[in-house]
Amino acid sequence: MTVYCPNCQSKARITSRNNLNDEKTVADLYCQCLNTKACGATFVTTLGFKHYINPPATSTVQLAANLLNTLTKAERAALLQGMPPG
Ligand SMILES: [Zn+2]
């Protein structure tokens, strides 16, 4: 991951991270501008999880299992044979 300096837009180095929640989805990143001759600023930027593009595999399996549990035995058997139930 690349962080850019807010002052000179040069690349910056992450020197430390401070997680702000137990899930570690939001964190303050302490950074140092690598343009040391003309800038060299140090700053804090925030990293935050936004949303999934694909759900985690465990969620997909759990979702399928929950759906299967709502079916009757006959419906499950029909589904496994590739036939519509009924
Ligand atoms: Zn800079």
JSON list of N, CA and C and ligand atoms in Angstrom, two decimals:
[
{"chain": "A", "resi": 1, "resn": "MET", "atom": "N", "xyz": [0.85, -1.19, 0.00]},
{"chain": "A", "resi": 1, "resn": "MET", "atom": "CA", "xyz": [0.00, 0.00, 0.00]},
{"chain": "A", "resi": 1, "resn": "MET", "atom": "C", "xyz": [0.88, 1.24, 0.00]},
{"chain": "A", "resi": 2, "resn": "THR", "atom": "N", "xyz": [0.53, 2.19, -0.83]},
{"chain": "A", "resi": 2, "resn": "THR", "atom": "CA", "xyz": [1.30, 3.42, -0.91]},
{"chain": "A", "resi": 2, "resn": "THR", "atom": "C", "xyz": [0.52, 4.56, -0.27]},
{"chain": "A", "resi": 3, "resn": "VAL", "atom": "N", "xyz": [1.20, 5.31, 0.57]},
{"chain": "A", "resi": 3, "resn": "VAL", "atom": "CA", "xyz": [0.62, 6.51, 1.17]},
{"chain": "A", "resi": 3, "resn": "VAL", "atom": "C", "xyz": [1.39, 7.70, 0.61]},
{"chain": "A", "resi": 4, "resn": "TYR", "atom": "N", "xyz": [0.67, 8.74, 0.26]},
{"chain": "A", "resi": 4, "resn": "TYR", "atom": "CA", "xyz": [1.30, 9.94, -0.29]},
{"chain": "A", "resi": 4, "resn": "TYR", "atom": "C", "xyz": [1.24, 11.09, 0.69]},
{"chain": "A", "resi": 5, "resn": "CYS", "atom": "N", "xyz": [2.26, 11.90, 0.67]},
{"chain": "A", "resi": 5, "resn": "CYS", "atom": "CA", "xyz": [2.34, 13.07, 1.55]},
{"chain": "A", "resi": 5, "resn": "CYS", "atom": "C", "xyz": [1.25, 14.08, 1.18]},
{"chain": "A", "resi": 6, "resn": "PRO", "atom": "N", "xyz": [0.49, 14.58, 2.16]},
{"chain": "A", "resi": 6, "resn": "PRO", "atom": "CA", "xyz": [-0.55, 15.57, 1.86]},
{"chain": "A", "resi": 6, "resn": "PRO", "atom": "C", "xyz": [0.04, 16.93, 1.48]},
{"chain": "A", "resi": 7, "resn": "ASN", "atom": "N", "xyz": [1.32, 17.14, 1.77]},
{"chain": "A", "resi": 7, "resn": "ASN", "atom": "CA", "xyz": [1.95, 18.44, 1.47]},
{"chain": "A", "resi": 7, "resn": "ASN", "atom": "C", "xyz": [2.56, 18.47, 0.08]},
{"chain": "A", "resi": 8, "resn": "CYS", "atom": "N", "xyz": [3.38, 17.44, -0.25]},
{"chain": "A", "resi": 8, "resn": "CYS", "atom": "CA", "xyz": [4.12, 17.49, -1.52]},
{"chain": "A", "resi": 8, "resn": "CYS", "atom": "C", "xyz": [3.76, 16.34, -2.46]},
{"chain": "A", "resi": 9, "resn": "GLN", "atom": "N", "xyz": [2.87, 15.45, -2.04]},
{"chain": "A", "resi": 9, "resn": "GLN", "atom": "CA", "xyz": [2.38, 14.31, -2.84]},
{"chain": "A", "resi": 9, "resn": "GLN", "atom": "C", "xyz": [3.48, 13.29, -3.15]},
{"chain": "A", "resi": 10, "resn": "SER", "atom": "N", "xyz": [4.61, 13.35, -2.48]},
{"chain": "A", "resi": 10, "resn": "SER", "atom": "CA", "xyz": [5.63, 12.31, -2.63]},
{"chain": "A", "resi": 10, "resn": "SER", "atom": "C", "xyz": [5.19, 11.07, -1.84]},
{"chain": "A", "resi": 11, "resn": "LYS", "atom": "N", "xyz": [5.84, 9.94, -2.13]},
{"chain": "A", "resi": 11, "resn": "LYS", "atom": "CA", "xyz": [5.55, 8.73, -1.35]},
{"chain": "A", "resi": 11, "resn": "LYS", "atom": "C", "xyz": [5.98, 8.93, 0.09]},
{"chain": "A", "resi": 12, "resn": "ALA", "atom": "N", "xyz": [5.25, 8.25, 0.98]},
{"chain": "A", "resi": 12, "resn": "ALA", "atom": "CA", "xyz": [5.58, 8.33, 2.40]},
{"chain": "A", "resi": 12, "resn": "ALA", "atom": "C", "xyz": [5.73, 6.93, 2.96]},
{"chain": "A", "resi": 13, "resn": "ARG", "atom": "N", "xyz": [6.44, 6.81, 4.06]},
{"chain": "A", "resi": 13, "resn": "ARG", "atom": "CA", "xyz": [6.64, 5.53, 4.73]},
{"chain": "A", "resi": 13, "resn": "ARG", "atom": "C", "xyz": [5.72, 5.48, 5.94]},
{"chain": "A", "resi": 14, "resn": "ILE", "atom": "N", "xyz": [5.06, 4.32, 6.13]},
{"chain": "A", "resi": 14, "resn": "ILE", "atom": "CA", "xyz": [4.25, 4.10, 7.33]},
{"chain": "A", "resi": 14, "resn": "ILE", "atom": "C", "xyz": [5.20, 3.67, 8.43]},
{"chain": "A", "resi": 15, "resn": "THR", "atom": "N", "xyz": [5.28, 4.45, 9.49]},
{"chain": "A", "resi": 15, "resn": "THR", "atom": "CA", "xyz": [6.22, 4.13, 10.57]},
{"chain": "A", "resi": 15, "resn": "THR", "atom": "C", "xyz": [5.55, 3.36, 11.70]},
{"chain": "A", "resi": 16, "resn": "SER", "atom": "N", "xyz": [4.25, 3.58, 11.90]},
{"chain": "A", "resi": 16, "resn": "SER", "atom": "CA", "xyz": [3.53, 2.79, 12.89]},
{"chain": "A", "resi": 16, "resn": "SER", "atom": "C", "xyz": [2.03, 2.87, 12.64]},
{"chain": "A", "resi": 17, "resn": "ARG", "atom": "N", "xyz": [1.33, 1.96, 13.28]},
{"chain": "A", "resi": 17, "resn": "ARG", "atom": "CA", "xyz": [-0.12, 1.85, 13.08]},
{"chain": "A", "resi": 17, "resn": "ARG", "atom": "C", "xyz": [-0.78, 1.75, 14.43]},
{"chain": "A", "resi": 18, "resn": "ASN", "atom": "N", "xyz": [-1.89, 2.49, 14.61]},
{"chain": "A", "resi": 18, "resn": "ASN", "atom": "CA", "xyz": [-2.66, 2.43, 15.85]},
{"chain": "A", "resi": 18, "resn": "ASN", "atom": "C", "xyz": [-4.09, 2.03, 15.50]},
{"chain": "A", "resi": 19, "resn": "ASN", "atom": "N", "xyz": [-4.43, 0.74, 15.77]},
{"chain": "A", "resi": 19, "resn": "ASN", "atom": "CA", "xyz": [-5.78, 0.27, 15.49]},
{"chain": "A", "resi": 19, "resn": "ASN", "atom": "C", "xyz": [-6.77, 0.98, 16.38]},
{"chain": "A", "resi": 20, "resn": "LEU", "atom": "N", "xyz": [-7.90, 1.39, 15.79]},
{"chain": "A", "resi": 20, "resn": "LEU", "atom": "CA", "xyz": [-8.88, 2.18, 16.54]},
{"chain": "A", "resi": 20, "resn": "LEU", "atom": "C", "xyz": [-10.10, 1.37, 16.95]},
{"chain": "A", "resi": 21, "resn": "ASN", "atom": "N", "xyz": [-10.19, 0.10, 16.49]},
{"chain": "A", "resi": 21, "resn": "ASN", "atom": "CA", "xyz": [-11.28, -0.77, 16.94]},
{"chain": "A", "resi": 21, "resn": "ASN", "atom": "C", "xyz": [-10.79, -2.21, 17.04]},
{"chain": "A", "resi": 22, "resn": "ASP", "atom": "N", "xyz": [-11.56, -3.06, 17.74]},
{"chain": "A", "resi": 22, "resn": "ASP", "atom": "CA", "xyz": [-11.14, -4.44, 17.96]},
{"chain": "A", "resi": 22, "resn": "ASP", "atom": "C", "xyz": [-11.04, -5.24, 16.66]},
{"chain": "A", "resi": 23, "resn": "GLU", "atom": "N", "xyz": [-11.87, -4.91, 15.67]},
{"chain": "A", "resi": 23, "resn": "GLU", "atom": "CA", "xyz": [-11.86, -5.63, 14.39]},
{"chain": "A", "resi": 23, "resn": "GLU", "atom": "C", "xyz": [-10.67, -5.24, 13.51]},
{"chain": "A", "resi": 24, "resn": "LYS", "atom": "N", "xyz": [-9.91, -4.22, 13.93]},
{"chain": "A", "resi": 24, "resn": "LYS", "atom": "CA", "xyz": [-8.75, -3.72, 13.19]},
{"chain": "A", "resi": 24, "resn": "LYS", "atom": "C", "xyz": [-9.12, -3.25, 11.79]},
{"chain": "A", "resi": 25, "resn": "THR", "atom": "N", "xyz": [-10.34, -2.74, 11.63]},
{"chain": "A", "resi": 25, "resn": "THR", "atom": "CA", "xyz": [-10.78, -2.25, 10.32]},
{"chain": "A", "resi": 25, "resn": "THR", "atom": "C", "xyz": [-10.55, -0.75, 10.17]},
{"chain": "A", "resi": 26, "resn": "VAL", "atom": "N", "xyz": [-10.29, -0.07, 11.27]},
{"chain": "A", "resi": 26, "resn": "VAL", "atom": "CA", "xyz": [-9.99, 1.37, 11.23]},
{"chain": "A", "resi": 26, "resn": "VAL", "atom": "C", "xyz": [-8.70, 1.59, 12.01]},
{"chain": "A", "resi": 27, "resn": "ALA", "atom": "N", "xyz": [-7.78, 2.32, 11.39]},
{"chain": "A", "resi": 27, "resn": "ALA", "atom": "CA", "xyz": [-6.50, 2.54, 12.04]},
{"chain": "A", "resi": 27, "resn": "ALA", "atom": "C", "xyz": [-5.91, 3.89, 11.66]},
{"chain": "A", "resi": 28, "resn": "ASP", "atom": "N", "xyz": [-5.19, 4.48, 12.59]},
{"chain": "A", "resi": 28, "resn": "ASP", "atom": "CA", "xyz": [-4.38, 5.66, 12.29]},
{"chain": "A", "resi": 28, "resn": "ASP", "atom": "C", "xyz": [-3.02, 5.16, 11.83]},
{"chain": "A", "resi": 29, "resn": "LEU", "atom": "N", "xyz": [-2.56, 5.66, 10.70]},
{"chain": "A", "resi": 29, "resn": "LEU", "atom": "CA", "xyz": [-1.23, 5.30, 10.19]},
{"chain": "A", "resi": 29, "resn": "LEU", "atom": "C", "xyz": [-0.32, 6.50, 10.36]},
{"chain": "A", "resi": 30, "resn": "TYR", "atom": "N", "xyz": [0.77, 6.30, 11.10]},
{"chain": "A", "resi": 30, "resn": "TYR", "atom": "CA", "xyz": [1.75, 7.36, 11.30]},
{"chain": "A", "resi": 30, "resn": "TYR", "atom": "C", "xyz": [2.76, 7.27, 10.16]},
{"chain": "A", "resi": 31, "resn": "CYS", "atom": "N", "xyz": [2.93, 8.36, 9.43]},
{"chain": "A", "resi": 31, "resn": "CYS", "atom": "CA", "xyz": [3.70, 8.34, 8.19]},
{"chain": "A", "resi": 31, "resn": "CYS", "atom": "C", "xyz": [4.76, 9.42, 8.17]},
{"chain": "A", "resi": 32, "resn": "GLN", "atom": "N", "xyz": [5.79, 9.13, 7.34]},
{"chain": "A", "resi": 32, "resn": "GLN", "atom": "CA", "xyz": [6.89, 10.08, 7.16]},
{"chain": "A", "resi": 32, "resn": "GLN", "atom": "C", "xyz": [7.13, 10.27, 5.67]},
{"chain": "A", "resi": 33, "resn": "CYS", "atom": "N", "xyz": [7.08, 11.49, 5.20]},
{"chain": "A", "resi": 33, "resn": "CYS", "atom": "CA", "xyz": [7.32, 11.82, 3.80]},
{"chain": "A", "resi": 33, "resn": "CYS", "atom": "C", "xyz": [8.75, 11.45, 3.42]},
{"chain": "A", "resi": 34, "resn": "LEU", "atom": "N", "xyz": [8.89, 10.75, 2.26]},
{"chain": "A", "resi": 34, "resn": "LEU", "atom": "CA", "xyz": [10.22, 10.32, 1.83]},
{"chain": "A", "resi": 34, "resn": "LEU", "atom": "C", "xyz": [10.96, 11.39, 1.03]},
{"chain": "A", "resi": 35, "resn": "ASN", "atom": "N", "xyz": [10.30, 12.49, 0.74]},
{"chain": "A", "resi": 35, "resn": "ASN", "atom": "CA", "xyz": [10.95, 13.63, 0.08]},
{"chain": "A", "resi": 35, "resn": "ASN", "atom": "C", "xyz": [11.64, 14.46, 1.16]},
{"chain": "A", "resi": 36, "resn": "THR", "atom": "N", "xyz": [12.74, 13.87, 1.69]},
{"chain": "A", "resi": 36, "resn": "THR", "atom": "CA", "xyz": [13.36, 14.46, 2.89]},
{"chain": "A", "resi": 36, "resn": "THR", "atom": "C", "xyz": [14.04, 15.80, 2.62]},
{"chain": "A", "resi": 37, "resn": "LYS", "atom": "N", "xyz": [14.50, 16.02, 1.39]},
{"chain": "A", "resi": 37, "resn": "LYS", "atom": "CA", "xyz": [15.22, 17.28, 1.10]},
{"chain": "A", "resi": 37, "resn": "LYS", "atom": "C", "xyz": [14.29, 18.49, 1.11]},
{"chain": "A", "resi": 38, "resn": "ALA", "atom": "N", "xyz": [13.12, 18.34, 0.42]},
{"chain": "A", "resi": 38, "resn": "ALA", "atom": "CA", "xyz": [12.24, 19.49, 0.27]},
{"chain": "A", "resi": 38, "resn": "ALA", "atom": "C", "xyz": [11.07, 19.52, 1.24]},
{"chain": "A", "resi": 39, "resn": "CYS", "atom": "N", "xyz": [10.80, 18.36, 1.90]},
{"chain": "A", "resi": 39, "resn": "CYS", "atom": "CA", "xyz": [9.60, 18.30, 2.75]},
{"chain": "A", "resi": 39, "resn": "CYS", "atom": "C", "xyz": [9.89, 17.58, 4.06]},
{"chain": "A", "resi": 40, "resn": "GLY", "atom": "N", "xyz": [9.83, 16.24, 4.04]},
{"chain": "A", "resi": 40, "resn": "GLY", "atom": "CA", "xyz": [10.14, 15.47, 5.25]},
{"chain": "A", "resi": 40, "resn": "GLY", "atom": "C", "xyz": [9.08, 15.54, 6.32]},
{"chain": "A", "resi": 41, "resn": "ALA", "atom": "N", "xyz": [7.86, 15.93, 5.93]},
{"chain": "A", "resi": 41, "resn": "ALA", "atom": "CA", "xyz": [6.78, 16.05, 6.92]},
{"chain": "A", "resi": 41, "resn": "ALA", "atom": "C", "xyz": [6.44, 14.69, 7.53]},
{"chain": "A", "resi": 42, "resn": "THR", "atom": "N", "xyz": [5.98, 14.70, 8.77]},
{"chain": "A", "resi": 42, "resn": "THR", "atom": "CA", "xyz": [5.39, 13.51, 9.38]},
{"chain": "A", "resi": 42, "resn": "THR", "atom": "C", "xyz": [3.93, 13.83, 9.60]},
{"chain": "A", "resi": 43, "resn": "PHE", "atom": "N", "xyz": [3.07, 12.81, 9.42]},
{"chain": "A", "resi": 43, "resn": "PHE", "atom": "CA", "xyz": [1.63, 13.06, 9.51]},
{"chain": "A", "resi": 43, "resn": "PHE", "atom": "C", "xyz": [0.90, 11.76, 9.86]},
{"chain": "A", "resi": 44, "resn": "VAL", "atom": "N", "xyz": [-0.35, 11.90, 10.23]},
{"chain": "A", "resi": 44, "resn": "VAL", "atom": "CA", "xyz": [-1.20, 10.75, 10.54]},
{"chain": "A", "resi": 44, "resn": "VAL", "atom": "C", "xyz": [-2.32, 10.72, 9.51]},
{"chain": "A", "resi": 45, "resn": "THR", "atom": "N", "xyz": [-2.51, 9.55, 8.90]},
{"chain": "A", "resi": 45, "resn": "THR", "atom": "CA", "xyz": [-3.63, 9.37, 7.98]},
{"chain": "A", "resi": 45, "resn": "THR", "atom": "C", "xyz": [-4.48, 8.22, 8.48]},
{"chain": "A", "resi": 46, "resn": "THR", "atom": "N", "xyz": [-5.71, 8.13, 8.03]},
{"chain": "A", "resi": 46, "resn": "THR", "atom": "CA", "xyz": [-6.62, 7.11, 8.52]},
{"chain": "A", "resi": 46, "resn": "THR", "atom": "C", "xyz": [-6.88, 6.06, 7.45]},
{"chain": "A", "resi": 47, "resn": "LEU", "atom": "N", "xyz": [-6.81, 4.79, 7.87]},
{"chain": "A", "resi": 47, "resn": "LEU", "atom": "CA", "xyz": [-7.13, 3.66, 7.00]},
{"chain": "A", "resi": 47, "resn": "LEU", "atom": "C", "xyz": [-8.46, 3.09, 7.49]},
{"chain": "A", "resi": 48, "resn": "GLY", "atom": "N", "xyz": [-9.41, 2.87, 6.58]},
{"chain": "A", "resi": 48, "resn": "GLY", "atom": "CA", "xyz": [-10.70, 2.35, 7.00]},
{"chain": "A", "resi": 48, "resn": "GLY", "atom": "C", "xyz": [-11.29, 1.35, 6.01]},
{"chain": "A", "resi": 49, "resn": "PHE", "atom": "N", "xyz": [-11.81, 0.24, 6.53]},
{"chain": "A", "resi": 49, "resn": "PHE", "atom": "CA", "xyz": [-12.53, -0.74, 5.71]},
{"chain": "A", "resi": 49, "resn": "PHE", "atom": "C", "xyz": [-13.81, -0.09, 5.19]},
{"chain": "A", "resi": 50, "resn": "LYS", "atom": "N", "xyz": [-14.15, -0.31, 3.92]},
{"chain": "A", "resi": 50, "resn": "LYS", "atom": "CA", "xyz": [-15.36, 0.28, 3.37]},
{"chain": "A", "resi": 50, "resn": "LYS", "atom": "C", "xyz": [-16.45, -0.77, 3.17]},
{"chain": "A", "resi": 51, "resn": "HIS", "atom": "N", "xyz": [-16.27, -1.70, 2.24]},
{"chain": "A", "resi": 51, "resn": "HIS", "atom": "CA", "xyz": [-17.26, -2.75, 2.05]},
{"chain": "A", "resi": 51, "resn": "HIS", "atom": "C", "xyz": [-16.65, -3.91, 1.29]},
{"chain": "A", "resi": 52, "resn": "TYR", "atom": "N", "xyz": [-17.33, -5.07, 1.36]},
{"chain": "A", "resi": 52, "resn": "TYR", "atom": "CA", "xyz": [-16.86, -6.25, 0.63]},
{"chain": "A", "resi": 52, "resn": "TYR", "atom": "C", "xyz": [-17.25, -6.13, -0.84]},
{"chain": "A", "resi": 53, "resn": "ILE", "atom": "N", "xyz": [-16.44, -6.69, -1.71]},
{"chain": "A", "resi": 53, "resn": "ILE", "atom": "CA", "xyz": [-16.79, -6.86, -3.12]},
{"chain": "A", "resi": 53, "resn": "ILE", "atom": "C", "xyz": [-17.31, -8.28, -3.30]},
{"chain": "A", "resi": 54, "resn": "ASN", "atom": "N", "xyz": [-16.64, -9.27, -2.71]},
{"chain": "A", "resi": 54, "resn": "ASN", "atom": "CA", "xyz": [-17.13, -10.65, -2.62]},
{"chain": "A", "resi": 54, "resn": "ASN", "atom": "C", "xyz": [-17.20, -11.00, -1.14]},
{"chain": "A", "resi": 55, "resn": "PRO", "atom": "N", "xyz": [-18.27, -11.69, -0.71]},
{"chain": "A", "resi": 55, "resn": "PRO", "atom": "CA", "xyz": [-18.33, -12.06, 0.71]},
{"chain": "A", "resi": 55, "resn": "PRO", "atom": "C", "xyz": [-17.24, -13.09, 1.03]},
{"chain": "A", "resi": 56, "resn": "PRO", "atom": "N", "xyz": [-16.78, -13.13, 2.29]},
{"chain": "A", "resi": 56, "resn": "PRO", "atom": "CA", "xyz": [-15.81, -14.16, 2.67]},
{"chain": "A", "resi": 56, "resn": "PRO", "atom": "C", "xyz": [-16.39, -15.55, 2.44]},
{"chain": "A", "resi": 57, "resn": "ALA", "atom": "N", "xyz": [-15.53, -16.53, 2.11]},
{"chain": "A", "resi": 57, "resn": "ALA", "atom": "CA", "xyz": [-15.97, -17.88, 1.80]},
{"chain": "A", "resi": 57, "resn": "ALA", "atom": "C", "xyz": [-16.81, -18.48, 2.92]},
{"chain": "A", "resi": 58, "resn": "THR", "atom": "N", "xyz": [-16.42, -18.25, 4.16]},
{"chain": "A", "resi": 58, "resn": "THR", "atom": "CA", "xyz": [-17.18, -18.83, 5.27]},
{"chain": "A", "resi": 58, "resn": "THR", "atom": "C", "xyz": [-18.59, -18.29, 5.30]},
{"chain": "A", "resi": 59, "resn": "SER", "atom": "N", "xyz": [-18.79, -17.04, 4.92]},
{"chain": "A", "resi": 59, "resn": "SER", "atom": "CA", "xyz": [-20.12, -16.45, 4.89]},
{"chain": "A", "resi": 59, "resn": "SER", "atom": "C", "xyz": [-20.98, -17.12, 3.83]},
{"chain": "A", "resi": 60, "resn": "THR", "atom": "N", "xyz": [-20.38, -17.39, 2.67]},
{"chain": "A", "resi": 60, "resn": "THR", "atom": "CA", "xyz": [-21.11, -18.02, 1.58]},
{"chain": "A", "resi": 60, "resn": "THR", "atom": "C", "xyz": [-21.57, -19.42, 1.97]},
{"chain": "A", "resi": 61, "resn": "VAL", "atom": "N", "xyz": [-20.67, -20.20, 2.58]},
{"chain": "A", "resi": 61, "resn": "VAL", "atom": "CA", "xyz": [-21.00, -21.56, 3.01]},
{"chain": "A", "resi": 61, "resn": "VAL", "atom": "C", "xyz": [-22.08, -21.53, 4.09]},
{"chain": "A", "resi": 62, "resn": "GLN", "atom": "N", "xyz": [-21.94, -20.60, 5.03]},
{"chain": "A", "resi": 62, "resn": "GLN", "atom": "CA", "xyz": [-22.93, -20.48, 6.10]},
{"chain": "A", "resi": 62, "resn": "GLN", "atom": "C", "xyz": [-24.30, -20.10, 5.54]},
{"chain": "A", "resi": 63, "resn": "LEU", "atom": "N", "xyz": [-24.30, -19.19, 4.56]},
{"chain": "A", "resi": 63, "resn": "LEU", "atom": "CA", "xyz": [-25.55, -18.75, 3.93]},
{"chain": "A", "resi": 63, "resn": "LEU", "atom": "C", "xyz": [-26.23, -19.93, 3.24]},
{"chain": "A", "resi": 64, "resn": "ALA", "atom": "N", "xyz": [-25.44, -20.74, 2.49]},
{"chain": "A", "resi": 64, "resn": "ALA", "atom": "CA", "xyz": [-25.99, -21.90, 1.80]},
{"chain": "A", "resi": 64, "resn": "ALA", "atom": "C", "xyz": [-26.54, -22.91, 2.81]},
{"chain": "A", "resi": 65, "resn": "ALA", "atom": "N", "xyz": [-25.79, -23.14, 3.90]},
{"chain": "A", "resi": 65, "resn": "ALA", "atom": "CA", "xyz": [-26.24, -24.09, 4.93]},
{"chain": "A", "resi": 65, "resn": "ALA", "atom": "C", "xyz": [-27.54, -23.62, 5.57]},
{"chain": "A", "resi": 66, "resn": "ASN", "atom": "N", "xyz": [-27.64, -22.34, 5.85]},
{"chain": "A", "resi": 66, "resn": "ASN", "atom": "CA", "xyz": [-28.88, -21.80, 6.44]},
{"chain": "A", "resi": 66, "resn": "ASN", "atom": "C", "xyz": [-30.06, -21.97, 5.50]},
{"chain": "A", "resi": 67, "resn": "LEU", "atom": "N", "xyz": [-29.83, -21.74, 4.20]},
{"chain": "A", "resi": 67, "resn": "LEU", "atom": "CA", "xyz": [-30.90, -21.90, 3.22]},
{"chain": "A", "resi": 67, "resn": "LEU", "atom": "C", "xyz": [-31.33, -23.36, 3.13]},
{"chain": "A", "resi": 68, "resn": "LEU", "atom": "N", "xyz": [-30.33, -24.28, 3.12]},
{"chain": "A", "resi": 68, "resn": "LEU", "atom": "CA", "xyz": [-30.64, -25.71, 3.03]},
{"chain": "A", "resi": 68, "resn": "LEU", "atom": "C", "xyz": [-31.47, -26.17, 4.23]},
{"chain": "A", "resi": 69, "resn": "ASN", "atom": "N", "xyz": [-31.19, -25.59, 5.39]},
{"chain": "A", "resi": 69, "resn": "ASN", "atom": "CA", "xyz": [-31.91, -25.98, 6.60]},
{"chain": "A", "resi": 69, "resn": "ASN", "atom": "C", "xyz": [-33.39, -25.59, 6.57]},
{"chain": "A", "resi": 70, "resn": "THR", "atom": "N", "xyz": [-33.75, -24.65, 5.69]},
{"chain": "A", "resi": 70, "resn": "THR", "atom": "CA", "xyz": [-35.15, -24.25, 5.59]},
{"chain": "A", "resi": 70, "resn": "THR", "atom": "C", "xyz": [-35.95, -25.20, 4.68]},
{"chain": "A", "resi": 71, "resn": "LEU", "atom": "N", "xyz": [-35.25, -26.07, 3.95]},
{"chain": "A", "resi": 71, "resn": "LEU", "atom": "CA", "xyz": [-35.93, -26.98, 3.03]},
{"chain": "A", "resi": 71, "resn": "LEU", "atom": "C", "xyz": [-36.36, -28.27, 3.74]},
{"chain": "A", "resi": 72, "resn": "THR", "atom": "N", "xyz": [-37.42, -28.89, 3.23]},
{"chain": "A", "resi": 72, "resn": "THR", "atom": "CA", "xyz": [-37.82, -30.21, 3.73]},
{"chain": "A", "resi": 72, "resn": "THR", "atom": "C", "xyz": [-36.85, -31.26, 3.17]},
{"chain": "A", "resi": 73, "resn": "LYS", "atom": "N", "xyz": [-36.91, -32.47, 3.75]},
{"chain": "A", "resi": 73, "resn": "LYS", "atom": "CA", "xyz": [-36.05, -33.56, 3.25]},
{"chain": "A", "resi": 73, "resn": "LYS", "atom": "C", "xyz": [-36.29, -33.80, 1.76]},
{"chain": "A", "resi": 74, "resn": "ALA", "atom": "N", "xyz": [-37.57, -33.80, 1.37]},
{"chain": "A", "resi": 74, "resn": "ALA", "atom": "CA", "xyz": [-37.91, -34.05, -0.03]},
{"chain": "A", "resi": 74, "resn": "ALA", "atom": "C", "xyz": [-37.37, -32.95, -0.94]},
{"chain": "A", "resi": 75, "resn": "GLU", "atom": "N", "xyz": [-37.49, -31.73, -0.47]},
{"chain": "A", "resi": 75, "resn": "GLU", "atom": "CA", "xyz": [-36.98, -30.61, -1.27]},
{"chain": "A", "resi": 75, "resn": "GLU", "atom": "C", "xyz": [-35.47, -30.69, -1.43]},
{"chain": "A", "resi": 76, "resn": "ARG", "atom": "N", "xyz": [-34.78, -31.07, -0.33]},
{"chain": "A", "resi": 76, "resn": "ARG", "atom": "CA", "xyz": [-33.33, -31.21, -0.39]},
{"chain": "A", "resi": 76, "resn": "ARG", "atom": "C", "xyz": [-32.93, -32.31, -1.37]},
{"chain": "A", "resi": 77, "resn": "ALA", "atom": "N", "xyz": [-33.63, -33.43, -1.29]},
{"chain": "A", "resi": 77, "resn": "ALA", "atom": "CA", "xyz": [-33.34, -34.56, -2.19]},
{"chain": "A", "resi": 77, "resn": "ALA", "atom": "C", "xyz": [-33.56, -34.16, -3.64]},
{"chain": "A", "resi": 78, "resn": "ALA", "atom": "N", "xyz": [-34.66, -33.44, -3.89]},
{"chain": "A", "resi": 78, "resn": "ALA", "atom": "CA", "xyz": [-34.96, -33.00, -5.26]},
{"chain": "A", "resi": 78, "resn": "ALA", "atom": "C", "xyz": [-33.88, -32.03, -5.75]},
{"chain": "A", "resi": 79, "resn": "LEU", "atom": "N", "xyz": [-33.45, -31.14, -4.85]},
{"chain": "A", "resi": 79, "resn": "LEU", "atom": "CA", "xyz": [-32.43, -30.16, -5.23]},
{"chain": "A", "resi": 79, "resn": "LEU", "atom": "C", "xyz": [-31.13, -30.86, -5.61]},
{"chain": "A", "resi": 80, "resn": "LEU", "atom": "N", "xyz": [-30.74, -31.88, -4.79]},
{"chain": "A", "resi": 80, "resn": "LEU", "atom": "CA", "xyz": [-29.49, -32.59, -5.06]},
{"chain": "A", "resi": 80, "resn": "LEU", "atom": "C", "xyz": [-29.55, -33.36, -6.37]},
{"chain": "A", "resi": 81, "resn": "GLN", "atom": "N", "xyz": [-30.75, -33.73, -6.81]},
{"chain": "A", "resi": 81, "resn": "GLN", "atom": "CA", "xyz": [-30.89, -34.45, -8.09]},
{"chain": "A", "resi": 81, "resn": "GLN", "atom": "C", "xyz": [-31.07, -33.48, -9.25]},
{"chain": "A", "resi": 82, "resn": "GLY", "atom": "N", "xyz": [-31.03, -32.18, -8.94]},
{"chain": "A", "resi": 82, "resn": "GLY", "atom": "CA", "xyz": [-31.15, -31.19, -10.00]},
{"chain": "A", "resi": 82, "resn": "GLY", "atom": "C", "xyz": [-32.57, -31.02, -10.51]},
{"chain": "A", "resi": 83, "resn": "MET", "atom": "N", "xyz": [-33.54, -31.47, -9.68]},
{"chain": "A", "resi": 83, "resn": "MET", "atom": "CA", "xyz": [-34.95, -31.37, -10.10]},
{"chain": "A", "resi": 83, "resn": "MET", "atom": "C", "xyz": [-35.65, -30.30, -9.27]},
{"chain": "A", "resi": 84, "resn": "PRO", "atom": "N", "xyz": [-36.59, -29.58, -9.86]},
{"chain": "A", "resi": 84, "resn": "PRO", "atom": "CA", "xyz": [-37.37, -28.65, -9.06]},
{"chain": "A", "resi": 84, "resn": "PRO", "atom": "C", "xyz": [-38.26, -29.41, -8.10]},
{"chain": "A", "resi": 85, "resn": "PRO", "atom": "N", "xyz": [-38.38, -28.97, -6.82]},
{"chain": "A", "resi": 85, "resn": "PRO", "atom": "CA", "xyz": [-39.19, -29.70, -5.84]},
{"chain": "A", "resi": 85, "resn": "PRO", "atom": "C", "xyz": [-40.66, -29.70, -6.23]},
{"chain": "A", "resi": 86, "resn": "GLY", "atom": "N", "xyz": [-41.37, -30.74, -5.80]},
{"chain": "A", "resi": 86, "resn": "GLY", "atom": "CA", "xyz": [-42.81, -30.85, -6.06]},
{"chain": "A", "resi": 86, "resn": "GLY", "atom": "C", "xyz": [-43.00, -31.85, -7.12]},
{"chain": "B", "resi": 1, "resn": "ZN", "atom": "ZN", "xyz": [6.09, 15.71, 1.67]}
]
